[in-house]
């Protein structure tokens, strides 16, 4: 018991020792990942290493890089495990308007396109030819392969033979919510599914229009919605006189349940990790700053699923929360609403150039 406590004390000391000083690692690793996709970011990477060389511990940097390389290796292995012409798995998501179903089989997800009527939780045997989604064929074209990887989909099959052989009740909570939304008109149902379950059943015209107007974040499960729910819960807990430590535990299990119902959703996972790290730091007095929490969350998401780096939402969310964390002390008006308004425009000005690039692509 004493050895375990001593070990925990050592871990606490190491975390505390780097608290408030992780931002150089964060920026260097982010630049390294960017260089992986665009060679010009190597210049930024070299600049950051030179700039922060006196502030970084090489062993610690190597440790963080090793974690990322490990996750990247797992991702590559998964992408190259091509299935035979038959798989058995569970339906975990569906887009009925497009006759598309996502199947969880082993460590991978597969997309099938079929006119068969299937339900979430159905265990199916699929027979057919599986191929990788096509990559972009023009310089600024849509890259279906990378988009599929963000959902952990490595292979897809068109019009395969599908046979339902069993039911997997683990996915039934999601099915219950979807069936409940059936009582609403079609357009309302589509929006509710997207907002609370991350299910995208919008028409292509609607999706194109939302991207053109740069309001696509309003058509899905967003951090804004999750934090709004958390704030409402905290207000409720305050009036119910629930202790702060108990509030954190309740919110943790609510977010965890939401994540399990929705599936591997990066937005919920990010909020869950951020709030959990913050709560643990407060409880054990680890002195973890907001930027530290962002960095650890960034690292953990990459470790859990390296393919998250292909997702535009992943990039945008971390740029926004990093910029907001860096600039939180710039606005110190005595009126909170003015501070929030100025911070919003401050963050938007930083993200606007990136939005233009994304829009052009």
CSV table of C-alpha atoms in Angstrom, one decimal:
chain,number,residue,atom,x,y,z
A,1,UNK,CA,0.0,0.0,0.0
A,2,UNK,CA,2.8,2.4,0.9
A,3,UNK,CA,4.6,1.6,-2.4
A,4,UNK,CA,1.4,2.4,-4.3
A,5,UNK,CA,1.0,5.7,-2.5
A,6,UNK,CA,4.6,6.6,-3.1
A,7,UNK,CA,4.2,5.9,-6.8
A,8,UNK,CA,1.1,8.1,-6.9
A,9,UNK,CA,2.9,10.8,-5.1
A,10,UNK,CA,5.8,10.6,-7.7
A,11,UNK,CA,3.3,10.8,-10.6
A,12,UNK,CA,1.6,13.8,-8.9
A,13,UNK,CA,5.0,15.5,-8.5
A,14,UNK,CA,5.9,15.0,-12.1
A,15,UNK,CA,2.5,16.4,-13.4
A,16,UNK,CA,2.8,19.4,-11.1
A,17,UNK,CA,6.4,20.0,-12.2
A,18,UNK,CA,5.3,20.6,-15.8
A,19,UNK,CA,2.0,22.3,-15.1
A,20,UNK,CA,1.8,25.6,-16.9
A,21,UNK,CA,4.8,24.7,-19.1
A,22,UNK,CA,3.3,22.2,-21.6
A,23,UNK,CA,2.4,24.7,-24.3
A,24,UNK,CA,5.8,24.4,-26.1
A,25,UNK,CA,5.2,20.6,-26.5
A,26,UNK,CA,1.6,21.3,-27.7
A,27,UNK,CA,2.7,23.7,-30.4
A,28,UNK,CA,5.7,21.5,-31.5
A,29,UNK,CA,3.5,18.4,-31.8
A,30,UNK,CA,0.7,20.3,-33.6
A,31,UNK,CA,3.2,21.7,-36.1
A,32,UNK,CA,4.7,18.2,-36.5
A,33,UNK,CA,1.3,16.7,-37.4
A,34,UNK,CA,0.7,19.6,-39.8
A,35,UNK,CA,4.0,18.9,-41.5
A,36,UNK,CA,2.8,15.4,-42.0
A,37,UNK,CA,0.2,16.7,-44.4
A,38,UNK,CA,2.0,19.8,-45.8
A,39,UNK,CA,5.8,19.8,-46.0
A,40,UNK,CA,6.0,23.6,-45.6
A,41,UNK,CA,5.0,23.2,-41.9
A,42,UNK,CA,8.5,21.7,-41.4
A,43,UNK,CA,9.8,25.3,-41.4
A,44,UNK,CA,7.4,26.2,-38.6
A,45,UNK,CA,8.4,23.0,-36.7
A,46,UNK,CA,12.1,23.9,-36.9
A,47,UNK,CA,11.3,27.5,-35.8
A,48,UNK,CA,9.3,26.2,-32.7
A,49,UNK,CA,12.0,23.7,-31.7
A,50,UNK,CA,14.7,26.5,-31.8
A,51,UNK,CA,12.4,29.0,-30.0
A,52,UNK,CA,11.5,26.6,-27.2
A,53,UNK,CA,14.7,24.6,-27.0
A,54,UNK,CA,15.5,26.0,-23.5
A,55,UNK,CA,12.0,25.3,-22.2
A,56,UNK,CA,11.5,21.7,-23.3
A,57,UNK,CA,12.7,18.5,-21.8
A,58,UNK,CA,13.9,16.3,-24.7
A,59,UNK,CA,13.1,13.1,-22.9
A,60,UNK,CA,9.5,14.3,-22.3
A,61,UNK,CA,9.1,15.5,-25.9
A,62,UNK,CA,10.4,12.1,-27.2
A,63,UNK,CA,7.9,10.4,-24.8
A,64,UNK,CA,5.0,12.4,-26.3
A,65,UNK,CA,6.1,11.8,-29.9
A,66,UNK,CA,6.4,8.1,-29.1
A,67,UNK,CA,2.8,8.0,-28.0
A,68,UNK,CA,1.7,9.7,-31.2
A,69,UNK,CA,3.8,7.3,-33.4
A,70,UNK,CA,2.4,4.3,-31.6
A,71,UNK,CA,-1.2,5.5,-32.3
A,72,UNK,CA,-0.2,6.3,-35.9
A,73,UNK,CA,1.2,2.7,-36.3
A,74,UNK,CA,-2.0,1.2,-34.9
A,75,UNK,CA,-4.0,3.3,-37.4
A,76,UNK,CA,-1.8,2.1,-40.3
A,77,UNK,CA,-2.1,-1.5,-39.3
A,78,UNK,CA,-5.9,-1.2,-39.1
A,79,UNK,CA,-6.1,0.4,-42.5
A,80,UNK,CA,-4.2,-2.5,-44.1
A,81,UNK,CA,-6.1,-5.3,-42.6
A,82,UNK,CA,-8.3,-6.0,-45.6
A,83,UNK,CA,-11.3,-8.2,-44.8
A,84,UNK,CA,-12.2,-11.3,-46.8
A,85,UNK,CA,-15.4,-11.3,-48.7
A,86,UNK,CA,-17.4,-11.9,-45.6
A,87,UNK,CA,-17.6,-10.1,-42.2
A,88,UNK,CA,-19.8,-10.4,-39.1
A,89,UNK,CA,-20.6,-7.2,-37.2
A,90,UNK,CA,-23.2,-4.9,-35.6
A,91,UNK,CA,-25.0,-2.0,-37.2
A,92,UNK,CA,-24.0,1.0,-35.1
A,93,UNK,CA,-25.2,3.9,-37.4
A,94,UNK,CA,-27.5,4.4,-40.3
A,95,UNK,CA,-28.3,7.0,-42.9
A,96,UNK,CA,-31.6,5.7,-44.3
A,97,UNK,CA,-32.0,8.4,-46.9
A,98,UNK,CA,-28.8,7.2,-48.5
A,99,UNK,CA,-29.2,3.5,-47.8
A,100,UNK,CA,-25.9,3.6,-45.9
A,101,UNK,CA,-25.1,1.6,-42.7
A,102,UNK,CA,-22.0,1.6,-40.6
A,103,UNK,CA,-21.0,-1.8,-39.2
A,104,UNK,CA,-18.7,-2.4,-36.2
A,105,UNK,CA,-16.6,-5.6,-36.7
A,106,UNK,CA,-13.6,-6.2,-34.6
A,107,UNK,CA,-11.3,-3.1,-34.5
A,108,UNK,CA,-12.7,-1.5,-37.7
A,109,UNK,CA,-15.9,0.0,-39.0
A,110,UNK,CA,-17.2,-0.8,-42.4
A,111,UNK,CA,-19.7,1.1,-44.6
A,112,UNK,CA,-22.2,-0.8,-46.6
A,113,UNK,CA,-24.7,0.5,-49.1
A,114,UNK,CA,-27.8,-1.6,-49.4
A,115,UNK,CA,-31.6,-1.3,-49.9
A,116,UNK,CA,-32.2,-3.8,-47.1
A,117,UNK,CA,-34.0,-2.3,-44.1
A,118,UNK,CA,-31.7,-2.7,-41.1
A,119,UNK,CA,-31.8,-1.4,-37.5
A,120,UNK,CA,-29.1,-0.2,-35.1
A,121,UNK,CA,-28.1,-3.2,-33.0
A,122,UNK,CA,-28.7,-5.8,-35.7
A,123,UNK,CA,-25.9,-8.3,-35.8
A,124,UNK,CA,-25.4,-9.1,-39.5
A,125,UNK,CA,-23.3,-11.3,-41.8
A,126,UNK,CA,-22.2,-9.3,-44.9
A,127,UNK,CA,-20.9,-11.0,-48.0
A,128,UNK,CA,-19.5,-8.9,-50.8
A,129,UNK,CA,-16.4,-7.1,-52.2
A,130,UNK,CA,-14.8,-4.6,-49.8
A,131,UNK,CA,-12.7,-1.7,-51.1
A,132,UNK,CA,-11.1,1.4,-49.6
A,133,UNK,CA,-13.1,4.6,-50.2
A,134,UNK,CA,-11.7,6.7,-53.1
A,135,UNK,CA,-9.2,9.5,-52.3
A,136,UNK,CA,-9.6,12.9,-53.9
A,137,UNK,CA,-8.9,12.9,-57.7
A,138,UNK,CA,-8.5,16.7,-58.1
A,139,UNK,CA,-6.3,19.1,-56.1
A,140,UNK,CA,-9.2,20.6,-54.1
A,141,UNK,CA,-11.6,17.8,-54.4
A,142,UNK,CA,-13.4,16.0,-51.6
A,143,UNK,CA,-11.3,13.2,-50.1
A,144,UNK,CA,-13.8,10.5,-49.2
A,145,UNK,CA,-11.1,8.2,-47.8
A,146,UNK,CA,-9.9,10.8,-45.2
A,147,UNK,CA,-13.5,11.6,-44.3
A,148,UNK,CA,-14.3,7.9,-43.8
A,149,UNK,CA,-11.2,7.5,-41.6
A,150,UNK,CA,-12.6,10.2,-39.2
A,151,UNK,CA,-15.4,7.8,-38.6
A,152,UNK,CA,-13.0,4.9,-38.3
A,153,UNK,CA,-14.4,3.5,-41.6
A,154,UNK,CA,-11.6,1.7,-43.5
A,155,UNK,CA,-13.5,-0.3,-46.2
A,156,UNK,CA,-16.9,-0.1,-47.8
A,157,UNK,CA,-19.1,-2.4,-49.9
A,158,UNK,CA,-21.8,-1.6,-52.4
A,159,UNK,CA,-24.9,-3.8,-52.6
A,160,UNK,CA,-23.5,-6.8,-50.6
A,161,UNK,CA,-25.6,-9.7,-49.4
A,162,UNK,CA,-26.8,-9.0,-45.8
A,163,UNK,CA,-28.3,-11.4,-43.3
A,164,UNK,CA,-29.5,-10.5,-39.8
A,165,UNK,CA,-28.4,-13.2,-37.4
A,166,UNK,CA,-28.8,-11.7,-34.0
A,167,UNK,CA,-29.4,-8.6,-31.9
A,168,UNK,CA,-26.8,-6.6,-29.9
A,169,UNK,CA,-28.6,-4.8,-27.0
A,170,UNK,CA,-25.6,-2.6,-26.2
A,171,UNK,CA,-26.7,-0.3,-29.0
A,172,UNK,CA,-30.4,-0.2,-28.1
A,173,UNK,CA,-30.3,3.1,-26.1
A,174,UNK,CA,-29.3,4.9,-29.4
A,175,UNK,CA,-32.1,3.0,-31.2
A,176,UNK,CA,-34.6,4.0,-28.5
A,177,UNK,CA,-33.8,7.7,-29.0
A,178,UNK,CA,-34.0,7.4,-32.7
A,179,UNK,CA,-37.4,5.7,-32.5
A,180,UNK,CA,-38.6,8.4,-30.0
A,181,UNK,CA,-37.6,11.1,-32.5
A,182,UNK,CA,-39.9,9.4,-35.1
A,183,UNK,CA,-42.9,11.1,-33.4
A,184,UNK,CA,-41.7,14.4,-34.8
A,185,UNK,CA,-42.1,15.7,-38.3
A,186,UNK,CA,-39.4,14.5,-40.7
A,187,UNK,CA,-37.4,17.8,-40.8
A,188,UNK,CA,-37.5,18.2,-37.0
A,189,UNK,CA,-36.5,14.6,-36.5
A,190,UNK,CA,-33.5,15.0,-38.8
A,191,UNK,CA,-32.3,18.0,-36.8
A,192,UNK,CA,-32.9,16.4,-33.4
A,193,UNK,CA,-30.9,13.3,-34.5
A,194,UNK,CA,-28.0,15.5,-35.7
A,195,UNK,CA,-28.1,17.7,-32.6
A,196,UNK,CA,-28.2,15.1,-29.9
A,197,UNK,CA,-27.0,11.9,-31.5
A,198,UNK,CA,-24.6,13.1,-34.2
A,199,UNK,CA,-26.6,11.3,-36.9
A,200,UNK,CA,-26.3,13.1,-40.3
A,201,UNK,CA,-29.5,12.5,-42.4
A,202,UNK,CA,-29.6,15.9,-44.0
A,203,UNK,CA,-30.0,16.2,-47.7
A,204,UNK,CA,-27.0,17.0,-49.9
A,205,UNK,CA,-28.6,20.4,-50.8
A,206,UNK,CA,-28.9,21.2,-47.1
A,207,UNK,CA,-25.3,20.2,-46.3
A,208,UNK,CA,-24.0,22.3,-49.3
A,209,UNK,CA,-26.0,25.3,-48.3
A,210,UNK,CA,-24.8,25.1,-44.7
A,211,UNK,CA,-21.2,24.9,-45.8
A,212,UNK,CA,-21.6,27.9,-48.1
A,213,UNK,CA,-23.1,29.9,-45.2
A,214,UNK,CA,-20.5,28.5,-42.8
A,215,UNK,CA,-23.2,27.4,-40.4
A,216,UNK,CA,-22.6,23.6,-40.7
A,217,UNK,CA,-21.7,23.5,-37.0
A,218,UNK,CA,-25.4,24.3,-36.3
A,219,UNK,CA,-26.5,21.1,-38.0
A,220,UNK,CA,-24.8,18.7,-35.6
A,221,UNK,CA,-23.7,17.8,-32.1
A,222,UNK,CA,-21.4,20.6,-31.0
A,223,UNK,CA,-19.3,21.6,-28.1
A,224,UNK,CA,-21.5,24.7,-27.7
A,225,UNK,CA,-24.6,22.5,-27.1
A,226,UNK,CA,-22.7,20.2,-24.6
A,227,UNK,CA,-21.4,23.1,-22.6
A,228,UNK,CA,-24.8,24.7,-22.5
A,229,UNK,CA,-26.2,21.4,-21.1
A,230,UNK,CA,-23.4,21.3,-18.5
A,231,UNK,CA,-24.1,24.9,-17.5
A,232,UNK,CA,-27.8,24.1,-17.1
A,233,UNK,CA,-26.9,21.1,-15.0
A,234,UNK,CA,-24.6,23.2,-12.8
A,235,UNK,CA,-27.3,25.7,-12.2
A,236,UNK,CA,-29.7,22.9,-11.2
A,237,UNK,CA,-27.1,21.3,-8.9
A,238,UNK,CA,-26.5,24.7,-7.3
A,239,UNK,CA,-30.2,25.1,-6.3
A,240,UNK,CA,-30.2,21.4,-5.2
A,241,UNK,CA,-27.2,22.2,-3.0
A,242,UNK,CA,-25.1,19.4,-4.4
A,243,UNK,CA,-21.4,19.6,-3.5
A,244,UNK,CA,-18.9,20.6,-6.2
A,245,UNK,CA,-17.1,17.3,-6.1
A,246,UNK,CA,-20.3,15.4,-6.5
A,247,UNK,CA,-21.4,17.7,-9.4
A,248,UNK,CA,-18.2,16.7,-11.3
A,249,UNK,CA,-18.9,13.0,-10.8
A,250,UNK,CA,-22.5,13.3,-12.0
A,251,UNK,CA,-21.5,15.3,-15.1
A,252,UNK,CA,-18.7,12.8,-15.8
A,253,UNK,CA,-21.2,9.9,-15.9
A,254,UNK,CA,-23.8,11.9,-17.9
A,255,UNK,CA,-21.2,12.7,-20.6
A,256,UNK,CA,-19.8,9.1,-20.5
A,257,UNK,CA,-23.4,7.8,-21.0
A,258,UNK,CA,-24.0,10.3,-23.8
A,259,UNK,CA,-20.7,9.2,-25.5
A,260,UNK,CA,-21.6,5.5,-25.2
A,261,UNK,CA,-25.1,6.1,-26.7
A,262,UNK,CA,-23.8,8.3,-29.6
A,263,UNK,CA,-20.7,6.2,-30.3
A,264,UNK,CA,-17.1,7.4,-30.9
A,265,UNK,CA,-18.0,11.1,-31.2
A,266,UNK,CA,-15.0,13.4,-31.0
A,267,UNK,CA,-16.9,16.4,-29.7
A,268,UNK,CA,-18.3,14.6,-26.6
A,269,UNK,CA,-15.0,12.9,-26.1
A,270,UNK,CA,-13.1,16.2,-26.1
A,271,UNK,CA,-15.5,17.8,-23.6
A,272,UNK,CA,-15.5,14.7,-21.4
A,273,UNK,CA,-11.7,14.6,-21.3
A,274,UNK,CA,-11.3,18.4,-20.7
A,275,UNK,CA,-13.8,18.5,-17.9
A,276,UNK,CA,-12.4,15.3,-16.3
A,277,UNK,CA,-8.8,16.5,-16.4
A,278,UNK,CA,-9.9,19.9,-14.9
A,279,UNK,CA,-11.8,18.2,-12.1
A,280,UNK,CA,-9.0,15.8,-11.3
A,281,UNK,CA,-6.5,18.7,-11.2
A,282,UNK,CA,-8.7,20.6,-8.9
A,283,UNK,CA,-9.3,17.6,-6.6
A,284,UNK,CA,-5.6,16.7,-6.3
A,285,UNK,CA,-4.3,20.2,-6.6
A,286,UNK,CA,-2.1,19.4,-9.6
A,287,UNK,CA,-2.1,23.0,-10.7
A,288,UNK,CA,-3.0,22.0,-14.3
A,289,UNK,CA,-3.7,25.2,-16.4
A,290,UNK,CA,-6.3,25.5,-19.1
A,291,UNK,CA,-3.6,25.1,-21.8
A,292,UNK,CA,-2.3,22.0,-20.0
A,293,UNK,CA,-5.8,20.5,-20.1
A,294,UNK,CA,-6.1,21.3,-23.8
A,295,UNK,CA,-2.7,19.7,-24.5
A,296,UNK,CA,-3.5,16.5,-22.5
A,297,UNK,CA,-6.9,16.2,-24.2
A,298,UNK,CA,-5.3,16.7,-27.6
A,299,UNK,CA,-2.7,14.0,-26.9
A,300,UNK,CA,-5.3,11.5,-25.5
A,301,UNK,CA,-7.7,11.9,-28.4
A,302,UNK,CA,-4.8,11.2,-30.8
A,303,UNK,CA,-3.8,8.2,-28.8
A,304,UNK,CA,-7.4,6.9,-28.7
A,305,UNK,CA,-7.9,7.4,-32.4
A,306,UNK,CA,-5.2,8.9,-34.6
A,307,UNK,CA,-7.6,9.3,-37.5
A,308,UNK,CA,-9.2,12.2,-35.6
A,309,UNK,CA,-6.4,14.4,-37.2
A,310,UNK,CA,-8.2,14.0,-40.5
A,311,UNK,CA,-11.3,15.7,-39.1
A,312,UNK,CA,-11.8,19.4,-39.8
A,313,UNK,CA,-13.8,19.8,-36.6
A,314,UNK,CA,-10.8,18.4,-34.6
A,315,UNK,CA,-8.5,21.1,-36.1
A,316,UNK,CA,-11.0,23.9,-35.7
A,317,UNK,CA,-12.0,23.1,-32.1
A,318,UNK,CA,-8.5,22.9,-30.8
A,319,UNK,CA,-7.4,26.1,-32.6
A,320,UNK,CA,-10.4,27.9,-31.2
A,321,UNK,CA,-10.0,26.7,-27.6
A,322,UNK,CA,-6.3,27.3,-27.7
A,323,UNK,CA,-6.7,30.8,-29.0
A,324,UNK,CA,-9.3,31.5,-26.4
A,325,UNK,CA,-7.2,30.1,-23.6
A,326,UNK,CA,-4.2,32.2,-24.7
A,327,UNK,CA,-6.3,35.4,-25.0
A,328,UNK,CA,-8.5,35.0,-22.0
A,329,UNK,CA,-6.7,37.7,-20.0
A,330,UNK,CA,-6.7,40.2,-22.8
A,331,UNK,CA,-10.3,41.4,-22.1
A,332,UNK,CA,-10.9,42.5,-18.5
A,333,UNK,CA,-14.0,44.7,-18.7
A,334,UNK,CA,-16.1,44.7,-15.5
A,335,UNK,CA,-19.1,43.6,-17.7
A,336,UNK,CA,-19.0,39.9,-18.3
A,337,UNK,CA,-21.2,40.1,-21.4
A,338,UNK,CA,-18.7,42.5,-23.1
A,339,UNK,CA,-15.8,40.2,-22.2
A,340,UNK,CA,-17.6,37.3,-23.8
A,341,UNK,CA,-18.5,39.3,-26.9
A,342,UNK,CA,-14.9,40.5,-27.4
A,343,UNK,CA,-13.5,37.0,-26.9
A,344,UNK,CA,-15.9,35.7,-29.5
A,345,UNK,CA,-14.7,38.1,-32.1
A,346,UNK,CA,-11.1,37.6,-31.1
A,347,UNK,CA,-11.4,33.9,-31.7
A,348,UNK,CA,-13.4,34.3,-34.9
A,349,UNK,CA,-10.7,36.7,-36.4
A,350,UNK,CA,-8.1,33.9,-35.8
A,351,UNK,CA,-10.2,31.2,-37.3
A,352,UNK,CA,-11.6,33.2,-40.3
A,353,UNK,CA,-8.5,32.6,-42.6
A,354,UNK,CA,-8.7,28.9,-42.0
A,355,UNK,CA,-12.4,28.9,-42.7
A,356,UNK,CA,-11.7,30.6,-46.1
A,357,UNK,CA,-9.2,27.9,-47.0
A,358,UNK,CA,-11.7,25.1,-46.0
A,359,UNK,CA,-14.5,26.8,-48.0
A,360,UNK,CA,-12.2,27.0,-51.1
A,361,UNK,CA,-11.5,23.3,-50.8
